[in-house]
Coordinates of C-alpha atoms and ligand atoms in Angstrom, one line a residue:
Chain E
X42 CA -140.3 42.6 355.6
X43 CA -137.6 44.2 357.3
X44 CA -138.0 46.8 359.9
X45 CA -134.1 48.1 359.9
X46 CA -133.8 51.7 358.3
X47 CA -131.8 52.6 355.6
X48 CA -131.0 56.1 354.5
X49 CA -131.8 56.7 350.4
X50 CA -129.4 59.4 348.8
X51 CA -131.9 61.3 346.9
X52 CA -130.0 65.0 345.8
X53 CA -132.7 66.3 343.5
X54 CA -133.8 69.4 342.8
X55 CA -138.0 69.5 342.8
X56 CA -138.2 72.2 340.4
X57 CA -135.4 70.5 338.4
X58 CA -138.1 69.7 335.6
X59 CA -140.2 72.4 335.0
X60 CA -137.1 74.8 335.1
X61 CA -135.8 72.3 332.5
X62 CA -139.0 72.6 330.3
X63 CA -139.1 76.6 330.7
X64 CA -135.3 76.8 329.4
X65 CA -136.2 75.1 326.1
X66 CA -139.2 76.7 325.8
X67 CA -137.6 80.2 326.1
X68 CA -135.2 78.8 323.4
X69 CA -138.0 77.8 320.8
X70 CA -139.6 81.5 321.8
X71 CA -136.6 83.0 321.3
X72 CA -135.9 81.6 318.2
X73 CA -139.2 82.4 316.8
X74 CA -138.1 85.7 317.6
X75 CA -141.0 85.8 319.7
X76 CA -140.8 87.9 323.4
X77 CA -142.7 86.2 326.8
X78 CA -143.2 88.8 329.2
X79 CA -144.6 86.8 333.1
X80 CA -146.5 89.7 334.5
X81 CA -147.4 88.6 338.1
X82 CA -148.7 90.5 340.9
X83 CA -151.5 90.4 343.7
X84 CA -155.2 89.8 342.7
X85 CA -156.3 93.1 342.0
X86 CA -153.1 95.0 341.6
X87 CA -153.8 96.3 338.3
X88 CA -152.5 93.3 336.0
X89 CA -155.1 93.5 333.4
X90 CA -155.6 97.0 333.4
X91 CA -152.1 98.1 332.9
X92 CA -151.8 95.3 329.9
X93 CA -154.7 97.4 328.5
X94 CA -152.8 100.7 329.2
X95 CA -149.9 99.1 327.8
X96 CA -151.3 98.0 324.6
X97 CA -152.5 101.3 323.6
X98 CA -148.4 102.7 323.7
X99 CA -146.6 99.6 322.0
X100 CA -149.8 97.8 319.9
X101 CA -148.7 100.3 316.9
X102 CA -144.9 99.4 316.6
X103 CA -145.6 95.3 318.2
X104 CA -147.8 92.4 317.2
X105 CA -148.6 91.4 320.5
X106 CA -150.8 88.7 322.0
X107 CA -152.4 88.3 325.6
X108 CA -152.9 85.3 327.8
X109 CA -154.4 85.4 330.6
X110 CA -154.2 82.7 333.4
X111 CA -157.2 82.7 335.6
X112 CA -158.8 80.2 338.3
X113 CA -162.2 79.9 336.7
X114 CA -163.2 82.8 334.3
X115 CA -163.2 84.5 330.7
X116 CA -163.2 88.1 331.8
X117 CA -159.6 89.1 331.5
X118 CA -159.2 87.4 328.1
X119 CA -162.8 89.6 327.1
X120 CA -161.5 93.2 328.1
X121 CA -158.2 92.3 326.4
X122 CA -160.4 91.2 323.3
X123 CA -162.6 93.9 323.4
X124 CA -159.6 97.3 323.3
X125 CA -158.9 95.2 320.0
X126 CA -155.8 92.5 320.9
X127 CA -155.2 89.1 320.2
X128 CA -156.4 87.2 323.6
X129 CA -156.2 83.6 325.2
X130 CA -157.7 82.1 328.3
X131 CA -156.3 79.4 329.9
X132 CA -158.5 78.3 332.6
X133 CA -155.5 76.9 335.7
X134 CA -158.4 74.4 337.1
X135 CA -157.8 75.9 340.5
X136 CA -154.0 76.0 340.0
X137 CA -152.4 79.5 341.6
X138 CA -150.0 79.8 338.9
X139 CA -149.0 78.5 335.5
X140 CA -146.1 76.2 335.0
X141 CA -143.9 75.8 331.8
X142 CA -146.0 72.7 330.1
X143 CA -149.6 75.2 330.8
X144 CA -147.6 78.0 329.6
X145 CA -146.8 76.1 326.1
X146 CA -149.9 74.7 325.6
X147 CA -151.2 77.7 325.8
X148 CA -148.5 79.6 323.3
X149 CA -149.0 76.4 320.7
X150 CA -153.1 77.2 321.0
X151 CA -152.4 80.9 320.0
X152 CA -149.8 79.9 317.5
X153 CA -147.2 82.1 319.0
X154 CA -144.9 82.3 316.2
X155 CA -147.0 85.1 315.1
X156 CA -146.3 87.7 317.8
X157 CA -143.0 90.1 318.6
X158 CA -144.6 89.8 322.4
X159 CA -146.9 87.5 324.2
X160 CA -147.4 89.1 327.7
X161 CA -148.9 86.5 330.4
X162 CA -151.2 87.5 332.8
X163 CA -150.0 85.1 335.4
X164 CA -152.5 83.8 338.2
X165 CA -152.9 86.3 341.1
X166 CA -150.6 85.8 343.6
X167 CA -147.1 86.4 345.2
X168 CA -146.4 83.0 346.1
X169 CA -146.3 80.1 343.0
X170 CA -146.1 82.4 340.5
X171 CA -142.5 83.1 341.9
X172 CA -141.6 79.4 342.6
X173 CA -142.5 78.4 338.9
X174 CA -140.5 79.3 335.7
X175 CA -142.8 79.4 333.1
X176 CA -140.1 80.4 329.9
X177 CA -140.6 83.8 329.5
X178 CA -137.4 86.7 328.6
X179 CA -138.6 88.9 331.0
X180 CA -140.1 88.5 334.7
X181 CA -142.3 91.8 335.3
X182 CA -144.2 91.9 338.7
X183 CA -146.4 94.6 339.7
X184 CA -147.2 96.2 343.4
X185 CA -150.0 98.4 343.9
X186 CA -149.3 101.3 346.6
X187 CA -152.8 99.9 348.5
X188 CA -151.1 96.7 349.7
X189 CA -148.5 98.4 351.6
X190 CA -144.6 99.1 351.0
X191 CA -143.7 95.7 353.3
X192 CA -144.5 93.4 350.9
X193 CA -140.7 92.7 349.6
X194 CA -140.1 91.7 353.8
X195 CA -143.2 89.2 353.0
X196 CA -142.7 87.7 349.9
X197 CA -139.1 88.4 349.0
X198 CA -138.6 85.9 346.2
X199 CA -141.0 87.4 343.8
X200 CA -139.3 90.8 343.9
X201 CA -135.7 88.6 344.3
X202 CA -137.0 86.7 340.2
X203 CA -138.0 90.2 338.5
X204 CA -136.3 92.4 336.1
X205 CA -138.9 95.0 336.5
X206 CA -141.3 96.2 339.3
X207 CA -144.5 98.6 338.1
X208 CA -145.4 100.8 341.4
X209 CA -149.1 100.9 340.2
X210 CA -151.7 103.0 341.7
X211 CA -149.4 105.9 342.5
X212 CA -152.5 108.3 342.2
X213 CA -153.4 106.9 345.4
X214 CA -150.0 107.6 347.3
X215 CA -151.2 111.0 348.9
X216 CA -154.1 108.8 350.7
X217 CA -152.0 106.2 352.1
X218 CA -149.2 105.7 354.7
X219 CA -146.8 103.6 351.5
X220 CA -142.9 104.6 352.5
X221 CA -142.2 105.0 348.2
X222 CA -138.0 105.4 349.7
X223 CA -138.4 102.9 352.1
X224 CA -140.0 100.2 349.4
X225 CA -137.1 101.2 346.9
X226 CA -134.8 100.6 349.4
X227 CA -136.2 97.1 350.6
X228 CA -136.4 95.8 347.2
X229 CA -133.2 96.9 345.9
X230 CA -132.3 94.6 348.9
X231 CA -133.4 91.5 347.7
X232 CA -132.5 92.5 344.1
X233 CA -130.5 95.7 343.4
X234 CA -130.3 94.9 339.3
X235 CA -134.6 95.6 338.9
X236 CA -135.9 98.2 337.0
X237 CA -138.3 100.3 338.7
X238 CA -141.4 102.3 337.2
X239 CA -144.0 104.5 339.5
X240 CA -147.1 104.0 337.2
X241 CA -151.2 104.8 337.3
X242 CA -153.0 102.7 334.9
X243 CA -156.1 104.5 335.6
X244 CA -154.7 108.5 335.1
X245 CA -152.0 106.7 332.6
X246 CA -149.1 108.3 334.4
X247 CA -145.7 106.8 333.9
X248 CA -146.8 104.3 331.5
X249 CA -145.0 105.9 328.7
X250 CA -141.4 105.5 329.9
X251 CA -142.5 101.6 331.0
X252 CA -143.7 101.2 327.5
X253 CA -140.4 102.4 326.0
X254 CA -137.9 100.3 328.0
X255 CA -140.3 97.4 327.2
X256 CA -140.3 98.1 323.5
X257 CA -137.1 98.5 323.8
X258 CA -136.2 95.3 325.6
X259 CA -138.4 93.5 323.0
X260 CA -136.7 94.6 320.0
X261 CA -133.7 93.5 321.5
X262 CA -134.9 90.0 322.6
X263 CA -136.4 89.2 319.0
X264 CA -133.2 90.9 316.5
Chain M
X99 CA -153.4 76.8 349.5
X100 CA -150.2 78.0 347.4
X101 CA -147.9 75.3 349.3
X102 CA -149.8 72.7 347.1
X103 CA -147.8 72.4 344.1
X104 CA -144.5 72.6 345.7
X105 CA -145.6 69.6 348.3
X106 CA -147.1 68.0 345.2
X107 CA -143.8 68.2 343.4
X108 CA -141.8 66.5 346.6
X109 CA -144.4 63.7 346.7
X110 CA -143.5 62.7 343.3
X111 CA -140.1 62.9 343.9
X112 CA -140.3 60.8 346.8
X113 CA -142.4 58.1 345.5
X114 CA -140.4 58.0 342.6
X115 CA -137.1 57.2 344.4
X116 CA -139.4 54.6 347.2
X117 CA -140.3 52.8 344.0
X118 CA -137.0 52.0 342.6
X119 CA -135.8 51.1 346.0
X120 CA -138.5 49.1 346.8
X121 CA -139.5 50.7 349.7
X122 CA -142.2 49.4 352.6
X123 CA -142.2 53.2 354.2
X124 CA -140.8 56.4 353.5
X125 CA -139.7 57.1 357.4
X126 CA -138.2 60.8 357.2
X127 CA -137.5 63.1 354.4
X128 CA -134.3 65.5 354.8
X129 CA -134.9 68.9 352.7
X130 CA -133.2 72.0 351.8
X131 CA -135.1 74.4 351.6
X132 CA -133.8 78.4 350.4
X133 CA -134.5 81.1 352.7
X134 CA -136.1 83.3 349.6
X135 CA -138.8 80.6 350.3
X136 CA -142.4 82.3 351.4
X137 CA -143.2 78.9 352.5
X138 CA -144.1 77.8 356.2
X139 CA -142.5 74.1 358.0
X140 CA -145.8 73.6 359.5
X141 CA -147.6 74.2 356.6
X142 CA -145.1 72.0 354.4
X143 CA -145.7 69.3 356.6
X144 CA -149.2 69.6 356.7
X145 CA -150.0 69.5 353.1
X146 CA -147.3 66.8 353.2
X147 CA -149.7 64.9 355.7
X148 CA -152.9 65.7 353.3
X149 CA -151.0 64.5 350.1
X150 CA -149.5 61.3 351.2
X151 CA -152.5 59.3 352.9
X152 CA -153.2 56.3 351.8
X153 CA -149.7 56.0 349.8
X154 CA -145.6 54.5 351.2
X155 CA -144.8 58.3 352.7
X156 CA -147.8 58.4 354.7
X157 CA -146.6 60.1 357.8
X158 CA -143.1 60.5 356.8
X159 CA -141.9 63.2 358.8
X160 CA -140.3 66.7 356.4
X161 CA -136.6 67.6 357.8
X162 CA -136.2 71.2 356.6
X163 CA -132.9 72.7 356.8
X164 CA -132.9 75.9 355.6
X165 CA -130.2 77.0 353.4
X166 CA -129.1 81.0 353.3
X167 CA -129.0 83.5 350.8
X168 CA -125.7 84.1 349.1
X169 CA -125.0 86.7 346.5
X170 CA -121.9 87.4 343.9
X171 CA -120.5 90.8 343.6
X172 CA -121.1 91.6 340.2
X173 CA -117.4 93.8 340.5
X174 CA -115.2 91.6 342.7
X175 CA -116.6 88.0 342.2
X176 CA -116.8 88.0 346.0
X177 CA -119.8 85.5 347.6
X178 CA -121.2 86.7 350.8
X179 CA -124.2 85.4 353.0
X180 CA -127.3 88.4 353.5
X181 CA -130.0 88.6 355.7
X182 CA -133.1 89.5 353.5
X183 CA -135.6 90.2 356.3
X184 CA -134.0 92.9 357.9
X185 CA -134.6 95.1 354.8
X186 CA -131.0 97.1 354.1
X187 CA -128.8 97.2 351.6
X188 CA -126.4 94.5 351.3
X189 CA -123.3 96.0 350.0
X190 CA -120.1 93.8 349.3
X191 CA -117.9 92.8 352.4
X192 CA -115.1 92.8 350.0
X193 CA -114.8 96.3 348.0
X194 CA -118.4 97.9 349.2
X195 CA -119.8 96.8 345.8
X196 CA -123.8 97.6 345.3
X197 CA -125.0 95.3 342.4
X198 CA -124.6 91.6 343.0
X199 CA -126.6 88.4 341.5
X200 CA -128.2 85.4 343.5
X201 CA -126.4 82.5 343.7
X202 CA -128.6 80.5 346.1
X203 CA -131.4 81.0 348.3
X204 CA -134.5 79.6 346.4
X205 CA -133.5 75.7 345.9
X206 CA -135.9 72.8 347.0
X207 CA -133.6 69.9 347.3
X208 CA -134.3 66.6 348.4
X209 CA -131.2 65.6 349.9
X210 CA -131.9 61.7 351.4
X211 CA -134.7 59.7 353.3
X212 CA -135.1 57.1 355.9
X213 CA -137.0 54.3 355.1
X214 CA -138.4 51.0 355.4
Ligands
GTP436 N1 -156.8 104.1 341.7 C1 -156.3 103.2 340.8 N2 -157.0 102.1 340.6 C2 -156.5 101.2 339.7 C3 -155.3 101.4 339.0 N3 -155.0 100.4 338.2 C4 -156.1 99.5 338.4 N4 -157.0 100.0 339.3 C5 -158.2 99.4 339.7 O1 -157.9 98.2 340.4 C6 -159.0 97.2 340.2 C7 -158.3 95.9 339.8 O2 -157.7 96.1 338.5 P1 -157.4 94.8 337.6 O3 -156.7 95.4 336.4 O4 -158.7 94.1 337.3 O5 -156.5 94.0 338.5 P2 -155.9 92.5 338.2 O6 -154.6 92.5 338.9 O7 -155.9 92.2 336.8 O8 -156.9 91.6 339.0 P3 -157.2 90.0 339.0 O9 -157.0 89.6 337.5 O10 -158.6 89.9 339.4 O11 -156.2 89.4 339.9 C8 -159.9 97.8 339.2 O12 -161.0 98.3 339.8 C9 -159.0 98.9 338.5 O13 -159.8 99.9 338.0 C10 -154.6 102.6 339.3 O14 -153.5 102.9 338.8 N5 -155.1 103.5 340.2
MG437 MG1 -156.8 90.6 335.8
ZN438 ZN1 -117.2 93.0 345.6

């Protein structure tokens, strides 16, 4: 055994992989004419309920499918079942976000080919979800006024990966301290090409337009 | 907890590349890490620590050199360097340009090791 060192050129990229295992999934999606929408955001944020305010504007012009990515439960995937959609649980195992190969065994399990839109209720977090192509057309992240407008200074790569940011829980502006010009201005930092909607998914304000562009974006996706 | 994949995904790397090379000991791992990354040095290493017992890169030592964010004017072409902590607008140094895409900034690279 030798006890010189010696310097190993390495030069790879660790995501190299799954980002090459998300590229041809989005190809077989796309082909299928099938849409992926990531939705990621904070636990809590308003994921599941703004699916199921979503649902009710685009479930009459899209066949659309849920799947929801959770830790260790079924309750998502039973209040998405329940408003009368399609609805898949894939239980992560303790992973904080999905990666490409959880993300297809997942759309092969609902049979994907099926659906203009599959919309992913990613795990809930800021951090992985971000880090982890999973395929989809369309990265969508949502920030809830509650957890303050410095979140794009905190975790700038999410908001740096998305093509559309949902403001949720703007009936609760008046009773907090959120900066709404000073957030728009932060993220348009980090990414000035994202879309930006001020939504409630509990009064339903602002869902409509959201609905529209993402109807819109779908038909294009899947011509 | 949400350093745990990333780490996981070095380890595998680095194993990977001690294997073929025969290696006794993975000494020091250099990384570049992007500056859009939410993720901490001393909580890289850490996990790094956690990960690797009982394998060749137990206490290797992570080398992070972190690597800036560059954006291209979507007008002009131009690549410039911002800062995306300090929260303003990054405008184009070249013609004042507002929409530009990311050209860097969020890369995990394994550049090299030292080892035994
Ligand atoms: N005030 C207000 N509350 C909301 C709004 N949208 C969601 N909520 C509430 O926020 C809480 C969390 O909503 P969920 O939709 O379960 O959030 P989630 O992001 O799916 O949460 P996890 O899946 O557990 O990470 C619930 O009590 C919702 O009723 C909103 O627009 N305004
Ligand atoms: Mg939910
Ligand atoms: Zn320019």
């Amino acid at each position: 055994m030798s006890d010189t060192v010696r310097l190993i050129e390495v030069k790879e990229d660790i995501l190299a992989d799954n980002n090459a295992m998300a590229k041809a999934l989005n190809d077989e999606l796309t082909q299928s004419k099938t849409c992926l929408v990531n939705l990621m955001a904070s636990p809590g944020a308003g994921k599941t309920t703004t699916i199921l305010a979503t649902l009710e504007k685009i479930k009459n012009d899209l066949k659309v499918g849920v799947m929801e990515a959770d830790i260790d439960s079924m309750v998502d995937a039973e209040k998405i079942a329940a408003s009368g959609t399609e609805a898949i649980q894939i239980r992560t195992g303790g992973f904080c976000h999905m990666d490409a190969t959880m993300v297809r065994t997942g759309l092969e399990a609902m049979d994907f080919g099926r659906f203009d839109l599959v919309i992913l209720e990613n795990v809930g977090n800021l951090v992985c979800p971000a880090e982890f192509e999973t395929g989809a057309h369309i990265n969508a992240m949502i920030l809830s006024v509650p957890e303050g407008d410095d979140k794009p200074l905190k975790y700038p790569l999410m908001f740096s990966i998305c093509q559309v940011l949902l403001i949720n829980k703007i009936d609760y502006l008046e009773l907090s301290d959120f900066n709404l010009d000073l957030f728009r201005q932060r993220v348009l930092s980090i990414n000035p090409n994202i879309t930006i909607f001020e939504i409630s998914s509990r009064t339903g304000q602002g869902i409509g337009p959201w609905a529209d562009w993402l109807k819109d974006r779908v038909k294009t996706i899947t011509k | 907890m949400h350093e745990l994949p990333v780490i996981n995904s070095i380890l595998s790397v680095v194993l990977k590349h001690a294997e073929a090379n025969q290696v006794q000991k993975v000494v020091t791992i250099y990384l570049q890490v992007g500056a859009m990354s939410d993720l901490e040095d001393t909580w890289m290493q850490q996990y790094f620590d956690h990960l690797s017992k009982g394998g060749v890169a137990e206490g290797a030592k992570l080398v992070i050199e972190r690597m800036p964010v560059v954006m291209r004017c979507n007008s002009c072409g131009h690549s410039f360097e911002i800062n995306i902590k300090d929260g303003t607008k990054p405008v184009c140094p070249s013609c004042s340009g507002e929409k530009h895409s990311l050209v860097s900034g969020r890369e995990y690279i394994i550049k090299n090791m030292e080892v035994l």
